[in-house]
Amino acid sequence: MTTMLATKTVSYAKLQGRYGGRFIARENGKVLASSLTYRGLLRTIRKRHLNRQRLVVGYVPLKNAICIYAG
Amino acid sequence: MPVEFPLGTKVISLGVVSNPVIPLPVLTRSGYVPFDFLIDTGADCSMIPASIAETELGVKLSRCPQDLFFGIEGSGVRVYHG
């Protein structure tokens, strides 16, 4: 039996123009905070009194950057 | 248990490519919080940024053994075992 992922995913292609190279925090697909560093993102989250448990944190790669992951 | 999720995309200099990123809950000092992870079936292990390990998981990196992981570029990246 296959299960659909409950949490909403987001396409980074739409975010790279504005958030490329930054950590982001999003809720329901909407970016609520961003920063160049993870610690900076946490400061912004605290400053805006956002609920950390409801935010999905990720890193948006720079637009046009090619990432090669070693296996 | 198999899980299905929409395949995301990202833009690279060669065009638009697949970017299989999904949010997964991680147990932190504040309880379970979701982080985006790249699904990479060819990876030998799972990794997170050192800044997240320190701030969210309370890991003391100075007490962790270190190693060098090498990618295609050959220069190596310092990693901590946790």
PDB file of C-alpha atoms in Angstrom:
ATOM      1  CA  MET A   1       0.000   0.000   0.000  1.00  0.00           C
ATOM      2  CA  THR A   2       1.472   3.375  -1.061  1.00  0.00           C
ATOM      3  CA  THR A   3       1.026   6.476   1.070  1.00  0.00           C
ATOM      4  CA  MET A   4       0.966  10.037  -0.251  1.00  0.00           C
ATOM      5  CA  LEU A   5       3.252  12.378   1.638  1.00  0.00           C
ATOM      6  CA  ALA A   6       1.095  14.470   3.965  1.00  0.00           C
ATOM      7  CA  THR A   7       3.304  17.546   4.108  1.00  0.00           C
ATOM      8  CA  LYS A   8       3.178  19.855   1.130  1.00  0.00           C
ATOM      9  CA  THR A   9       6.355  19.883  -0.967  1.00  0.00           C
ATOM     10  CA  VAL A  10       7.510  22.889  -2.960  1.00  0.00           C
ATOM     11  CA  SER A  11       9.328  23.291  -6.250  1.00  0.00           C
ATOM     12  CA  TYR A  12      12.590  25.104  -5.681  1.00  0.00           C
ATOM     13  CA  ALA A  13      12.619  26.255  -9.301  1.00  0.00           C
ATOM     14  CA  LYS A  14      10.073  28.929  -8.381  1.00  0.00           C
ATOM     15  CA  LEU A  15      12.085  30.045  -5.356  1.00  0.00           C
ATOM     16  CA  GLN A  16      15.569  30.247  -6.792  1.00  0.00           C
ATOM     17  CA  GLY A  17      15.168  33.694  -8.341  1.00  0.00           C
ATOM     18  CA  ARG A  18      14.461  35.346  -4.997  1.00  0.00           C
ATOM     19  CA  TYR A  19      15.840  32.867  -2.442  1.00  0.00           C
ATOM     20  CA  GLY A  20      18.719  31.180  -4.257  1.00  0.00           C
ATOM     21  CA  GLY A  21      21.655  30.632  -1.876  1.00  0.00           C
ATOM     22  CA  ARG A  22      19.503  31.172   1.219  1.00  0.00           C
ATOM     23  CA  PHE A  23      17.932  29.101   3.977  1.00  0.00           C
ATOM     24  CA  ILE A  24      14.164  29.438   3.965  1.00  0.00           C
ATOM     25  CA  ALA A  25      11.337  28.632   6.342  1.00  0.00           C
ATOM     26  CA  ARG A  26       7.954  27.987   4.799  1.00  0.00           C
ATOM     27  CA  GLU A  27       4.462  27.066   5.921  1.00  0.00           C
ATOM     28  CA  ASN A  28       1.849  25.676   3.555  1.00  0.00           C
ATOM     29  CA  GLY A  29       4.137  26.388   0.645  1.00  0.00           C
ATOM     30  CA  LYS A  30       4.594  30.077   1.503  1.00  0.00           C
ATOM     31  CA  VAL A  31       8.047  31.391   2.476  1.00  0.00           C
ATOM     32  CA  LEU A  32       7.782  33.247   5.790  1.00  0.00           C
ATOM     33  CA  ALA A  33      11.469  33.842   6.506  1.00  0.00           C
ATOM     34  CA  SER A  34      14.819  33.593   4.780  1.00  0.00           C
ATOM     35  CA  SER A  35      18.472  34.215   5.572  1.00  0.00           C
ATOM     36  CA  LEU A  36      21.938  33.577   4.221  1.00  0.00           C
ATOM     37  CA  THR A  37      22.750  31.522   7.315  1.00  0.00           C
ATOM     38  CA  TYR A  38      20.782  29.040   9.404  1.00  0.00           C
ATOM     39  CA  ARG A  39      21.422  30.998  12.580  1.00  0.00           C
ATOM     40  CA  GLY A  40      20.161  34.123  10.837  1.00  0.00           C
ATOM     41  CA  LEU A  41      17.025  32.258   9.841  1.00  0.00           C
ATOM     42  CA  LEU A  42      16.424  31.199  13.447  1.00  0.00           C
ATOM     43  CA  ARG A  43      16.805  34.825  14.582  1.00  0.00           C
ATOM     44  CA  THR A  44      14.228  35.943  12.016  1.00  0.00           C
ATOM     45  CA  ILE A  45      11.841  33.168  13.057  1.00  0.00           C
ATOM     46  CA  ARG A  46      12.103  34.237  16.699  1.00  0.00           C
ATOM     47  CA  LYS A  47      11.809  37.932  15.824  1.00  0.00           C
ATOM     48  CA  ARG A  48       8.594  37.337  13.890  1.00  0.00           C
ATOM     49  CA  HIS A  49       7.240  34.981  16.568  1.00  0.00           C
ATOM     50  CA  LEU A  50       6.700  32.205  14.062  1.00  0.00           C
ATOM     51  CA  ASN A  51       5.828  28.684  15.220  1.00  0.00           C
ATOM     52  CA  ARG A  52       8.955  26.638  14.551  1.00  0.00           C
ATOM     53  CA  GLN A  53       7.067  23.329  14.678  1.00  0.00           C
ATOM     54  CA  ARG A  54       4.914  24.381  11.734  1.00  0.00           C
ATOM     55  CA  LEU A  55       7.753  25.645   9.547  1.00  0.00           C
ATOM     56  CA  VAL A  56       9.638  23.518   7.030  1.00  0.00           C
ATOM     57  CA  VAL A  57      13.262  24.628   6.759  1.00  0.00           C
ATOM     58  CA  GLY A  58      15.357  24.068   3.674  1.00  0.00           C
ATOM     59  CA  TYR A  59      18.211  25.485   1.631  1.00  0.00           C
ATOM     60  CA  VAL A  60      17.491  26.833  -1.857  1.00  0.00           C
ATOM     61  CA  PRO A  61      20.415  26.261  -4.211  1.00  0.00           C
ATOM     62  CA  LEU A  62      21.657  29.168  -6.275  1.00  0.00           C
ATOM     63  CA  LYS A  63      20.002  29.498  -9.633  1.00  0.00           C
ATOM     64  CA  ASN A  64      22.067  27.919 -12.412  1.00  0.00           C
ATOM     65  CA  ALA A  65      24.373  26.196  -9.900  1.00  0.00           C
ATOM     66  CA  ILE A  66      25.103  22.577 -10.704  1.00  0.00           C
ATOM     67  CA  CYS A  67      25.309  20.329  -7.632  1.00  0.00           C
ATOM     68  CA  ILE A  68      27.091  17.004  -7.917  1.00  0.00           C
ATOM     69  CA  TYR A  69      26.590  14.656  -5.012  1.00  0.00           C
ATOM     70  CA  ALA A  70      29.182  11.975  -4.466  1.00  0.00           C
ATOM     71  CA  GLY A  71      27.808   8.505  -3.962  1.00  0.00           C
TER      72      GLY A  71
ATOM     73  CA  MET B   1       6.040   1.273   3.319  1.00  0.00           C
ATOM     74  CA  PRO B   2       6.300   3.107  -0.033  1.00  0.00           C
ATOM     75  CA  VAL B   3       5.601   6.844  -0.030  1.00  0.00           C
ATOM     76  CA  GLU B   4       4.628   8.981  -3.010  1.00  0.00           C
ATOM     77  CA  PHE B   5       5.429  12.684  -3.350  1.00  0.00           C
ATOM     78  CA  PRO B   6       5.438  15.252  -6.176  1.00  0.00           C
ATOM     79  CA  LEU B   7       8.801  15.525  -7.903  1.00  0.00           C
ATOM     80  CA  GLY B   8      10.098  19.085  -7.512  1.00  0.00           C
ATOM     81  CA  THR B   9      12.380  20.924  -9.904  1.00  0.00           C
ATOM     82  CA  LYS B  10      15.202  23.438  -9.784  1.00  0.00           C
ATOM     83  CA  VAL B  11      16.981  25.560 -12.373  1.00  0.00           C
ATOM     84  CA  ILE B  12      20.601  24.919 -13.277  1.00  0.00           C
ATOM     85  CA  SER B  13      22.710  26.372 -16.089  1.00  0.00           C
ATOM     86  CA  LEU B  14      21.716  23.421 -18.271  1.00  0.00           C
ATOM     87  CA  GLY B  15      18.006  24.009 -17.741  1.00  0.00           C
ATOM     88  CA  VAL B  16      15.329  22.666 -15.409  1.00  0.00           C
ATOM     89  CA  VAL B  17      16.110  19.392 -13.641  1.00  0.00           C
ATOM     90  CA  SER B  18      14.362  17.204 -11.106  1.00  0.00           C
ATOM     91  CA  ASN B  19      14.945  18.087  -7.461  1.00  0.00           C
ATOM     92  CA  PRO B  20      13.459  15.367  -5.230  1.00  0.00           C
ATOM     93  CA  VAL B  21      13.215  17.233  -1.908  1.00  0.00           C
ATOM     94  CA  ILE B  22      10.745  16.250   0.782  1.00  0.00           C
ATOM     95  CA  PRO B  23      10.161  17.507   4.339  1.00  0.00           C
ATOM     96  CA  LEU B  24      11.004  15.010   7.084  1.00  0.00           C
ATOM     97  CA  PRO B  25      10.540  15.440  10.840  1.00  0.00           C
ATOM     98  CA  VAL B  26      13.736  15.596  12.878  1.00  0.00           C
ATOM     99  CA  LEU B  27      13.768  15.242  16.661  1.00  0.00           C
ATOM    100  CA  THR B  28      15.375  18.409  18.032  1.00  0.00           C
ATOM    101  CA  ARG B  29      15.647  20.053  21.419  1.00  0.00           C
ATOM    102  CA  SER B  30      12.338  21.776  20.613  1.00  0.00           C
ATOM    103  CA  GLY B  31      10.543  18.582  19.622  1.00  0.00           C
ATOM    104  CA  TYR B  32       9.941  17.290  16.113  1.00  0.00           C
ATOM    105  CA  VAL B  33      10.472  19.931  13.422  1.00  0.00           C
ATOM    106  CA  PRO B  34      10.434  19.396   9.651  1.00  0.00           C
ATOM    107  CA  PHE B  35      13.460  19.919   7.439  1.00  0.00           C
ATOM    108  CA  ASP B  36      13.789  19.527   3.690  1.00  0.00           C
ATOM    109  CA  PHE B  37      15.946  16.578   2.646  1.00  0.00           C
ATOM    110  CA  LEU B  38      17.188  15.640  -0.792  1.00  0.00           C
ATOM    111  CA  ILE B  39      16.271  12.078  -1.746  1.00  0.00           C
ATOM    112  CA  ASP B  40      19.469  10.544  -3.099  1.00  0.00           C
ATOM    113  CA  THR B  41      19.368   6.782  -3.514  1.00  0.00           C
ATOM    114  CA  GLY B  42      23.070   6.807  -4.425  1.00  0.00           C
ATOM    115  CA  ALA B  43      24.220   8.420  -1.171  1.00  0.00           C
ATOM    116  CA  ASP B  44      26.285   6.411   1.288  1.00  0.00           C
ATOM    117  CA  CYS B  45      24.948   8.301   4.309  1.00  0.00           C
ATOM    118  CA  SER B  46      22.667  11.146   5.412  1.00  0.00           C
ATOM    119  CA  MET B  47      24.109  14.531   6.317  1.00  0.00           C
ATOM    120  CA  ILE B  48      22.935  17.836   7.743  1.00  0.00           C
ATOM    121  CA  PRO B  49      24.682  21.215   7.914  1.00  0.00           C
ATOM    122  CA  ALA B  50      26.946  21.662  10.943  1.00  0.00           C
ATOM    123  CA  SER B  51      25.036  24.811  11.943  1.00  0.00           C
ATOM    124  CA  ILE B  52      21.806  22.822  12.254  1.00  0.00           C
ATOM    125  CA  ALA B  53      23.504  20.051  14.209  1.00  0.00           C
ATOM    126  CA  GLU B  54      24.805  22.613  16.703  1.00  0.00           C
ATOM    127  CA  THR B  55      21.747  24.822  17.094  1.00  0.00           C
ATOM    128  CA  GLU B  56      18.880  22.346  16.767  1.00  0.00           C
ATOM    129  CA  LEU B  57      20.363  19.083  17.985  1.00  0.00           C
ATOM    130  CA  GLY B  58      22.783  20.444  20.577  1.00  0.00           C
ATOM    131  CA  VAL B  59      25.711  18.559  19.060  1.00  0.00           C
ATOM    132  CA  LYS B  60      29.136  19.644  20.344  1.00  0.00           C
ATOM    133  CA  LEU B  61      31.113  19.514  17.122  1.00  0.00           C
ATOM    134  CA  SER B  62      34.397  19.997  18.982  1.00  0.00           C
ATOM    135  CA  ARG B  63      33.809  16.577  20.565  1.00  0.00           C
ATOM    136  CA  CYS B  64      32.946  14.790  17.316  1.00  0.00           C
ATOM    137  CA  PRO B  65      35.461  12.850  15.260  1.00  0.00           C
ATOM    138  CA  GLN B  66      36.204  14.469  11.900  1.00  0.00           C
ATOM    139  CA  ASP B  67      36.705  13.062   8.458  1.00  0.00           C
ATOM    140  CA  LEU B  68      37.076  14.180   4.859  1.00  0.00           C
ATOM    141  CA  PHE B  69      34.390  13.297   2.329  1.00  0.00           C
ATOM    142  CA  PHE B  70      35.371  13.518  -1.305  1.00  0.00           C
ATOM    143  CA  GLY B  71      33.199  14.351  -4.249  1.00  0.00           C
ATOM    144  CA  ILE B  72      33.883  14.624  -7.923  1.00  0.00           C
ATOM    145  CA  GLU B  73      35.970  17.772  -7.392  1.00  0.00           C
ATOM    146  CA  GLY B  74      38.551  15.838  -5.368  1.00  0.00           C
ATOM    147  CA  SER B  75      39.344  18.539  -2.823  1.00  0.00           C
ATOM    148  CA  GLY B  76      37.282  17.085   0.038  1.00  0.00           C
ATOM    149  CA  VAL B  77      34.832  18.491   2.555  1.00  0.00           C
ATOM    150  CA  ARG B  78      35.376  18.310   6.318  1.00  0.00           C
ATOM    151  CA  VAL B  79      32.579  16.426   8.070  1.00  0.00           C
ATOM    152  CA  TYR B  80      31.801  15.518  11.655  1.00  0.00           C
ATOM    153  CA  HIS B  81      30.538  12.104  12.736  1.00  0.00           C
ATOM    154  CA  GLY B  82      27.564  12.314  15.034  1.00  0.00           C
TER     155      GLY B  82
END
